[in-house]
mmCIF file of C-alpha atoms in Angstrom:
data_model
loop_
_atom_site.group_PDB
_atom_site.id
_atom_site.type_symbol
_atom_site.label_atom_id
_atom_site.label_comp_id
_atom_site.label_asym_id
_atom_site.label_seq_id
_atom_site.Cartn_x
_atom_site.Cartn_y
_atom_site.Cartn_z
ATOM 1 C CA UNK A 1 66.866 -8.252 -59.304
ATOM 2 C CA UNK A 2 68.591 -11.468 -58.127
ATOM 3 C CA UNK A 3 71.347 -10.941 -60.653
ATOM 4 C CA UNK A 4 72.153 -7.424 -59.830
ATOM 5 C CA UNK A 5 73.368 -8.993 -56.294
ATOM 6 C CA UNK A 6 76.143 -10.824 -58.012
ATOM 7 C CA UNK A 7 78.904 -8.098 -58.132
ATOM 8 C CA UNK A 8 80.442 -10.362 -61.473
ATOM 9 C CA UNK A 9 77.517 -10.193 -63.109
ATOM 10 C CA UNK A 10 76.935 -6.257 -64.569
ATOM 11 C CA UNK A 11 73.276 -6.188 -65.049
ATOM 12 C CA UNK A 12 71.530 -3.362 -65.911
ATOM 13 C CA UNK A 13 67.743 -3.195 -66.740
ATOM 14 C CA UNK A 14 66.397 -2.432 -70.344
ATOM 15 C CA UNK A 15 63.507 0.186 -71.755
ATOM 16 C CA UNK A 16 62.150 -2.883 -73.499
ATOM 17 C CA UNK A 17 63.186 -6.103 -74.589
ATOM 18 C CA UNK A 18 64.773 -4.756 -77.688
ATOM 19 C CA UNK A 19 66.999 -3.046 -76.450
ATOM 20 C CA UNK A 20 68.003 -5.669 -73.785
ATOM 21 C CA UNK A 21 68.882 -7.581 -76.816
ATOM 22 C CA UNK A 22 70.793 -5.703 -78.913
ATOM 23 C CA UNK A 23 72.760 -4.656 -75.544
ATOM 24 C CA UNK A 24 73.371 -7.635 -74.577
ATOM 25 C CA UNK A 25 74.671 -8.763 -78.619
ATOM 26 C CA UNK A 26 76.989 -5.713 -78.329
ATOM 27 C CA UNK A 27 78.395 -7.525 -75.322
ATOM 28 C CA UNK A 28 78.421 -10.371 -76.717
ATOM 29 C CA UNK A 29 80.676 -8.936 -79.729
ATOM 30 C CA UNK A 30 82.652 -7.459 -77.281
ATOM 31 C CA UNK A 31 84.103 -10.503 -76.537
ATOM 32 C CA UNK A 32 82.123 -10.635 -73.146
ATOM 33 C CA UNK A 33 79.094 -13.607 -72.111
ATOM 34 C CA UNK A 34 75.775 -12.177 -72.267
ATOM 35 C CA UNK A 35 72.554 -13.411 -70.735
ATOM 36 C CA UNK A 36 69.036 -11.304 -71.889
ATOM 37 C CA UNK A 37 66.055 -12.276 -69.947
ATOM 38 C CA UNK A 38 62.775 -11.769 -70.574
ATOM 39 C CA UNK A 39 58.918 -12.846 -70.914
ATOM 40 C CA UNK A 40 56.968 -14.371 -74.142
ATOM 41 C CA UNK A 41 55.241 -11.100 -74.595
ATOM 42 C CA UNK A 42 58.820 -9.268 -74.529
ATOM 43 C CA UNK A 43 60.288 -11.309 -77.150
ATOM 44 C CA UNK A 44 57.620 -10.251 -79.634
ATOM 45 C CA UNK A 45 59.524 -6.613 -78.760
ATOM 46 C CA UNK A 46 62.767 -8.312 -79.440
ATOM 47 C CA UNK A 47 62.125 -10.506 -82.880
ATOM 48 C CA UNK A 48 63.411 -7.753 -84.959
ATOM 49 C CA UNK A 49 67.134 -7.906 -83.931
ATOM 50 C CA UNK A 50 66.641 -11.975 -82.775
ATOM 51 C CA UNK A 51 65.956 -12.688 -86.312
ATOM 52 C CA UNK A 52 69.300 -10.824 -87.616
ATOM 53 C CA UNK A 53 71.214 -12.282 -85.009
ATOM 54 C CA UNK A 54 70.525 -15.654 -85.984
ATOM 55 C CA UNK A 55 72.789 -14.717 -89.147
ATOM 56 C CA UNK A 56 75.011 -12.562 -87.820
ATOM 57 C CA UNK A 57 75.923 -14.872 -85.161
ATOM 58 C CA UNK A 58 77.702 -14.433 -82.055
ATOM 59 C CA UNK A 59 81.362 -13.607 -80.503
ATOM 60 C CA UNK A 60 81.366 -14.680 -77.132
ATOM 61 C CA UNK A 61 78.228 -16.575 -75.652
ATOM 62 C CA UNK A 62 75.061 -15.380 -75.926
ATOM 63 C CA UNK A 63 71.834 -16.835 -73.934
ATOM 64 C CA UNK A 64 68.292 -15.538 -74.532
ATOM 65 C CA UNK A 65 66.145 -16.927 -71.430
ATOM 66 C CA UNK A 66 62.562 -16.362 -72.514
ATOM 67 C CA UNK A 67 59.408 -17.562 -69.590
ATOM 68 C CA UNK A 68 55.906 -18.711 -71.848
ATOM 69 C CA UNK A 69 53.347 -18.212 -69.132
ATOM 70 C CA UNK A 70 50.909 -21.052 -69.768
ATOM 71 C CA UNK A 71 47.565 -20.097 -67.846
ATOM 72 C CA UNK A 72 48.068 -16.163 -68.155
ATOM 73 C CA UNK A 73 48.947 -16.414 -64.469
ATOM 74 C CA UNK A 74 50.633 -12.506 -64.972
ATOM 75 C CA UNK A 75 50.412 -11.851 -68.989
ATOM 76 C CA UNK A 76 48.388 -10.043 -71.548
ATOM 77 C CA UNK A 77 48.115 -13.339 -73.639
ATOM 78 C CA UNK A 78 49.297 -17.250 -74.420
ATOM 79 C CA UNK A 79 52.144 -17.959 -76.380
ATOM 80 C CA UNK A 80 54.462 -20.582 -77.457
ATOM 81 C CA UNK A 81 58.319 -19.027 -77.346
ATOM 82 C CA UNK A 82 59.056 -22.510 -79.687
ATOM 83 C CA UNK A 83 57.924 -21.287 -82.534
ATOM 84 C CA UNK A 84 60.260 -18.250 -82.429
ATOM 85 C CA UNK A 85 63.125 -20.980 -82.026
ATOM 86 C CA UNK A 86 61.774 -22.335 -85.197
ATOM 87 C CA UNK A 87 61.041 -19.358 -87.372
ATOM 88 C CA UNK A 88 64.792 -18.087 -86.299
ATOM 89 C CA UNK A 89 66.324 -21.458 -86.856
ATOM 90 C CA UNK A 90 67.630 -21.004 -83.463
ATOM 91 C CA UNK A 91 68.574 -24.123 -80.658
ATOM 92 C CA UNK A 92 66.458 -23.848 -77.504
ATOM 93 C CA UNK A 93 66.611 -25.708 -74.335
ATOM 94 C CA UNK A 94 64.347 -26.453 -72.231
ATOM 95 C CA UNK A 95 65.109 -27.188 -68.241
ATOM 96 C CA UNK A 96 62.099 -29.249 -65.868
ATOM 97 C CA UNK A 97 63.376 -28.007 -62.886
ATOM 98 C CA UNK A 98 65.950 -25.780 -60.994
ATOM 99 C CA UNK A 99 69.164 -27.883 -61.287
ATOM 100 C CA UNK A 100 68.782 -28.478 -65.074
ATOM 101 C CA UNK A 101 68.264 -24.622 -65.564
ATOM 102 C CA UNK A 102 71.364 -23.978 -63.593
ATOM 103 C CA UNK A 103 73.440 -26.836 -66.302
ATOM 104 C CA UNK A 104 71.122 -25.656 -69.151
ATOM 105 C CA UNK A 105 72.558 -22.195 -68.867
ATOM 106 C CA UNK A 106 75.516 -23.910 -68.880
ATOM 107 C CA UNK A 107 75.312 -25.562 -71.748
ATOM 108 C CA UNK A 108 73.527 -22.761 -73.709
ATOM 109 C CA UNK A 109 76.771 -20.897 -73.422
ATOM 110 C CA UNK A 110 78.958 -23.761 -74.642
ATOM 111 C CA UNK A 111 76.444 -24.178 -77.861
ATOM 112 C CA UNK A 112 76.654 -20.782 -78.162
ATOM 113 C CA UNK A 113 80.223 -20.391 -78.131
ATOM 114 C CA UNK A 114 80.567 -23.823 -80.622
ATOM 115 C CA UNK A 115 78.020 -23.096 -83.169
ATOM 116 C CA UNK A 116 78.455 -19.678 -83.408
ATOM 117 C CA UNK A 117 74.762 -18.536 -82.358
ATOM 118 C CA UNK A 118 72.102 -17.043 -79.713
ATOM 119 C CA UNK A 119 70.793 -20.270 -77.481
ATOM 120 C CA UNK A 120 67.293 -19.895 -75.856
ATOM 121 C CA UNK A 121 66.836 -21.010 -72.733
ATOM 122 C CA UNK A 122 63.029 -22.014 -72.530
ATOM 123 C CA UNK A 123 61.455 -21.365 -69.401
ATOM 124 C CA UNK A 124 57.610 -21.384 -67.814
ATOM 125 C CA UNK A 125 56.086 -20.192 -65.012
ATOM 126 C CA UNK A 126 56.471 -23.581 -62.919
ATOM 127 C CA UNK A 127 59.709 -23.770 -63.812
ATOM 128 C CA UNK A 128 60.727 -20.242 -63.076
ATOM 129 C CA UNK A 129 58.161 -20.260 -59.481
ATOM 130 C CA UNK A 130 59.446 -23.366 -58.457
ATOM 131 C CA UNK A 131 62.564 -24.135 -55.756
ATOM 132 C CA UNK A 132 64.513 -27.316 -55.960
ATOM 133 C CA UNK A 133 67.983 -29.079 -54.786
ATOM 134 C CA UNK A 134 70.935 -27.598 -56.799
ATOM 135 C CA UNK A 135 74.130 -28.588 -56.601
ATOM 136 C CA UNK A 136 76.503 -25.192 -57.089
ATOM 137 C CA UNK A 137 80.092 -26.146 -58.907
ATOM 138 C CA UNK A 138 82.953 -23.766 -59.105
ATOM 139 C CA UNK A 139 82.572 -20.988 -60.954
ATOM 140 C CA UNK A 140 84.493 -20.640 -64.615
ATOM 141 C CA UNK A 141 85.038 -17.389 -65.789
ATOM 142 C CA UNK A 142 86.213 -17.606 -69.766
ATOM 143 C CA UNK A 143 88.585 -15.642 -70.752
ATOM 144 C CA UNK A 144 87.635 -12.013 -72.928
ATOM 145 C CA UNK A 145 87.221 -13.419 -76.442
ATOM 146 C CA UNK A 146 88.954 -10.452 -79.024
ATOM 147 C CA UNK A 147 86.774 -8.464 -80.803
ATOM 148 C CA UNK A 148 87.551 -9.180 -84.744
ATOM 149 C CA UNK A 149 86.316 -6.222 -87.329
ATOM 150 C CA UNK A 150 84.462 -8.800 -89.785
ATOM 151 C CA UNK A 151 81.588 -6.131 -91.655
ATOM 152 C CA UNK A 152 80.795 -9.089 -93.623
ATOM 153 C CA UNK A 153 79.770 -11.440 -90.691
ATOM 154 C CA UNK A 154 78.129 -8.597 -88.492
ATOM 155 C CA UNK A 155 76.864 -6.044 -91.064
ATOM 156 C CA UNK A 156 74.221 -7.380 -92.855
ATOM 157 C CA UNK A 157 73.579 -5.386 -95.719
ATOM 158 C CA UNK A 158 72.009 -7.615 -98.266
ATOM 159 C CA UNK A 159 74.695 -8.276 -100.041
ATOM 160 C CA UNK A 160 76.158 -9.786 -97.089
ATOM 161 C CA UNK A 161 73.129 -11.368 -95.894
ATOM 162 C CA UNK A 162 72.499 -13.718 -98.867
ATOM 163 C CA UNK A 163 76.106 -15.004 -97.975
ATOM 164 C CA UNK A 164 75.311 -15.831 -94.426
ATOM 165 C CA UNK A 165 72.334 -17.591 -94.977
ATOM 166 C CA UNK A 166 73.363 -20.781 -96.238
ATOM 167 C CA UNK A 167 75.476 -20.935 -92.495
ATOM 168 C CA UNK A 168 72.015 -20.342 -91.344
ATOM 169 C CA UNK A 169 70.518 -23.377 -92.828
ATOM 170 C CA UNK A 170 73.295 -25.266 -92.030
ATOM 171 C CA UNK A 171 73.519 -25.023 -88.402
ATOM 172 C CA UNK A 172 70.186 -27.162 -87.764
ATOM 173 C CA UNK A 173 71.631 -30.026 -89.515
ATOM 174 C CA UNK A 174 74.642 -29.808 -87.573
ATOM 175 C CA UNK A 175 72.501 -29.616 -84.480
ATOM 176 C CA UNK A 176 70.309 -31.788 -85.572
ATOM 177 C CA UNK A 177 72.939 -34.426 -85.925
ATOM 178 C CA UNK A 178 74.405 -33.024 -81.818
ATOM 179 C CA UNK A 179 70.132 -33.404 -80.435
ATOM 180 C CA UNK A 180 70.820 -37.505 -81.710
ATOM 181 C CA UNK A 181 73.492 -38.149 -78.985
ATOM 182 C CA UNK A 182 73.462 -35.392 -76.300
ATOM 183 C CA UNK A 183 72.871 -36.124 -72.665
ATOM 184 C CA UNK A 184 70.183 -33.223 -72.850
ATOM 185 C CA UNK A 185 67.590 -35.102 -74.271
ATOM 186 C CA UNK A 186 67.295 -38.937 -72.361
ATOM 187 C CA UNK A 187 65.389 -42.241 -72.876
ATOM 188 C CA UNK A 188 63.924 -43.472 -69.584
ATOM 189 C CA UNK A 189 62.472 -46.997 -70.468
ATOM 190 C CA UNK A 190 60.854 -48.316 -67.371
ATOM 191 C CA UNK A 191 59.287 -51.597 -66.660
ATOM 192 C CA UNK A 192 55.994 -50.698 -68.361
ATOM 193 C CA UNK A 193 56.498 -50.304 -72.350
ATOM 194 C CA UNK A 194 52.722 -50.267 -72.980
ATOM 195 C CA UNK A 195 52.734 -46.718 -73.302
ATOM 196 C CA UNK A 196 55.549 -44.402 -74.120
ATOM 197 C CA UNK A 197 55.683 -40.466 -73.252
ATOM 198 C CA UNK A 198 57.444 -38.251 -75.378
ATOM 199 C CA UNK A 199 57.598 -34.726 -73.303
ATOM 200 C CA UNK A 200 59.568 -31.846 -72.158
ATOM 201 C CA UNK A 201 59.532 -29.238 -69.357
ATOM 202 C CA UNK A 202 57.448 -28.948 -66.452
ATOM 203 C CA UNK A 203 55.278 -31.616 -68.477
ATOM 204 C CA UNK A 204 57.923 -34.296 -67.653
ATOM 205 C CA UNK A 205 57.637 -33.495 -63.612
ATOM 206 C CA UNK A 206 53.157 -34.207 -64.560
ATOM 207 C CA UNK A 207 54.201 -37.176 -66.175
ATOM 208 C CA UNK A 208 56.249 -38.994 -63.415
ATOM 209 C CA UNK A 209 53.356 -37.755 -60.661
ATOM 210 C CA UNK A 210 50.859 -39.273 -62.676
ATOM 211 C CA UNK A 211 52.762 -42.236 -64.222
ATOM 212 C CA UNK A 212 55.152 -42.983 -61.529
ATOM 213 C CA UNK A 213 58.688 -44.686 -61.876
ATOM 214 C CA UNK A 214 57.774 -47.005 -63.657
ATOM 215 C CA UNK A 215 56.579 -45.393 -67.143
ATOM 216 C CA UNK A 216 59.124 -44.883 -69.846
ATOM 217 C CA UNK A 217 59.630 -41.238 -70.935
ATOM 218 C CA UNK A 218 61.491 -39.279 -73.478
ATOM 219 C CA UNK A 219 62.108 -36.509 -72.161
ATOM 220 C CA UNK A 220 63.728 -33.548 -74.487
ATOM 221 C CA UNK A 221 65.980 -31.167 -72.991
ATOM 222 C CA UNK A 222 66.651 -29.486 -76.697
ATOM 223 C CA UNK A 223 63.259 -28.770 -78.108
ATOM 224 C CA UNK A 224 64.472 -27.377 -81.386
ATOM 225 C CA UNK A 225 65.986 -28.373 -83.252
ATOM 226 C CA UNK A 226 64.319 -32.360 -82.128
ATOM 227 C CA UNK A 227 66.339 -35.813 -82.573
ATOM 228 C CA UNK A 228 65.021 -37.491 -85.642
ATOM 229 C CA UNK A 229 66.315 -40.784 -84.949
ATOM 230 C CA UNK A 230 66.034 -40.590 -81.008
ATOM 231 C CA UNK A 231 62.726 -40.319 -81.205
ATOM 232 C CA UNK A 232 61.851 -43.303 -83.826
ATOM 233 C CA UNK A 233 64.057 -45.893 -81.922
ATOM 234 C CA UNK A 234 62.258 -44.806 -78.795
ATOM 235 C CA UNK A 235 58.837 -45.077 -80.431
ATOM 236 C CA UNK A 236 60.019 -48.771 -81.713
ATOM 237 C CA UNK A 237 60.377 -49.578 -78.097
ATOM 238 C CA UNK A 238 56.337 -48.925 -76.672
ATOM 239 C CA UNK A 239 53.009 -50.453 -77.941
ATOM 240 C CA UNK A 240 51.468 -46.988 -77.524
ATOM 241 C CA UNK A 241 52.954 -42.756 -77.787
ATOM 242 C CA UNK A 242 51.561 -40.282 -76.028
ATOM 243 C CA UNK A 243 53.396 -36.696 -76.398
ATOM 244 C CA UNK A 244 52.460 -34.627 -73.486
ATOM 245 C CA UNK A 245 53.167 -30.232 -73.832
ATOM 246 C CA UNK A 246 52.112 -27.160 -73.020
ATOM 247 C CA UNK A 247 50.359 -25.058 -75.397
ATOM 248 C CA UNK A 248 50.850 -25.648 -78.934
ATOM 249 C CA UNK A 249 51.165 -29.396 -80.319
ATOM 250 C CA UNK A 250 54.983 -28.633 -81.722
ATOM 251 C CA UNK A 251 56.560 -31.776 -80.444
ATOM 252 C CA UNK A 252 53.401 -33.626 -81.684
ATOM 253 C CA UNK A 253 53.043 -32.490 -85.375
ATOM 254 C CA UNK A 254 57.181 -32.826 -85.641
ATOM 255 C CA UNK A 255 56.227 -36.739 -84.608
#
């Protein structure tokens, strides 16, 4: 509803979530940006084309922005949306409150764009029920990217399909490698190094209530694929880790 006010944005709504998605890829290979929204229950709907997509990858940017409802506040069930990030080999970030959702988005595009590929953008129901500062910017509109015929990038008969999946396996290294040194995930070492917090989400906004200013935090912006290294060196640096989530212990059984 709030995007249909935007008269740049076309937004239309969807019978179901699979079809939002495979819209939404059209535009994308159209040359056009393309943001499909949805809830953890709707991208059950969508996995079938989400898991082609991964190979297939993407023309211009495309953004899947997926809400896990943690409490069944207004859902059928409990899931984790990471684990379809995982199973797709797919990046997804994760914002902790409205100003990093706003540059999230942001930055899911760019990823997108660069490493050929659909970016999650992880959200929850604090996240998404929640109202904080934001700082607007001036608005970039890319230019229409040109829609190349390339049947054996986008058609993915099985013969072409065994040759896009080693570009498939490849891209988490190469992300991998990007999670090490981006901005989006941060080190906050504060005066007390007796425990460390590794966490992520709206579990970083219950960890500086509860710990205060001075607790030192990891806090992970992109959730999958996770910084190796980034997360030794900061475990080198605390007597004691603590890695604090919602739902399922992902971040916990990666440590």
């Amino acid at each position: 509803e709030e995007a249909a006010k935007y008269p740049e944005i076309y937004c239309e709504w969807a019978p179901n979530e699979k079809v939002a998605l495979e819209t939404a890829y059209g535009a994308s290979l159209a040359g056009k940006r393309a943001f499909c929204a949805m809830k953890h229950v709707g991208l059950n709907v969508a996995a079938d084309p989400l898991f082609t997509i991964s190979y297939t990858g993407v023309n211009a940017g495309l953004v899947i922005g997926v809400a896990d409802d943690a409490g069944m506040h207004s859902s059928q069930n409990e899931q984790d949306s990471r684990h379809y990030a995982l199973a797709a080999k797919l990046p997804m970030l994760e914002p902790s409150d409205s100003a990093e959702a706003l540059a999230f988005a942001k930055a899911a595009f760019e990823l997108s764009e660069e490493y050929d590929t659909p970016v999650f953008l992880k959200l929850c129901t604090r996240i998404s029920h929640s109202q904080s500062l934001v700082e607007t910017g001036e608005r970039v509109e890319p230019p229409l990217k040109p829609y190349v015929k390339n049947p054996a990038k986008y058609v993915m008969m099985p013969g072409n399909a065994i040759r896009r999946h080693p570009v498939v396996e490849q891209r988490p290294r190469r992300l991998t490698a990007y999670a090490e040194t981006t901005d989006l995930n941060r080190e906050e070492l504060g005066e007390d190094t007796s425990l460390g917090i590794i966490t992520s989400s709206t579990c970083y906004q219950y960890a500086r209530e509860v710990f205060g200013e001075k607790a030192s935090i990891l806090k992970l912006g992109l959730v999958n694929p996770l910084p190796r290294q980034k997360i030794l060196d900061f475990a080198a640096k605390v007597d004691r880790l603590l890695v604090l989530e919602e739902l399922d212990p992902v971040i916990e059984e990666y440590c």
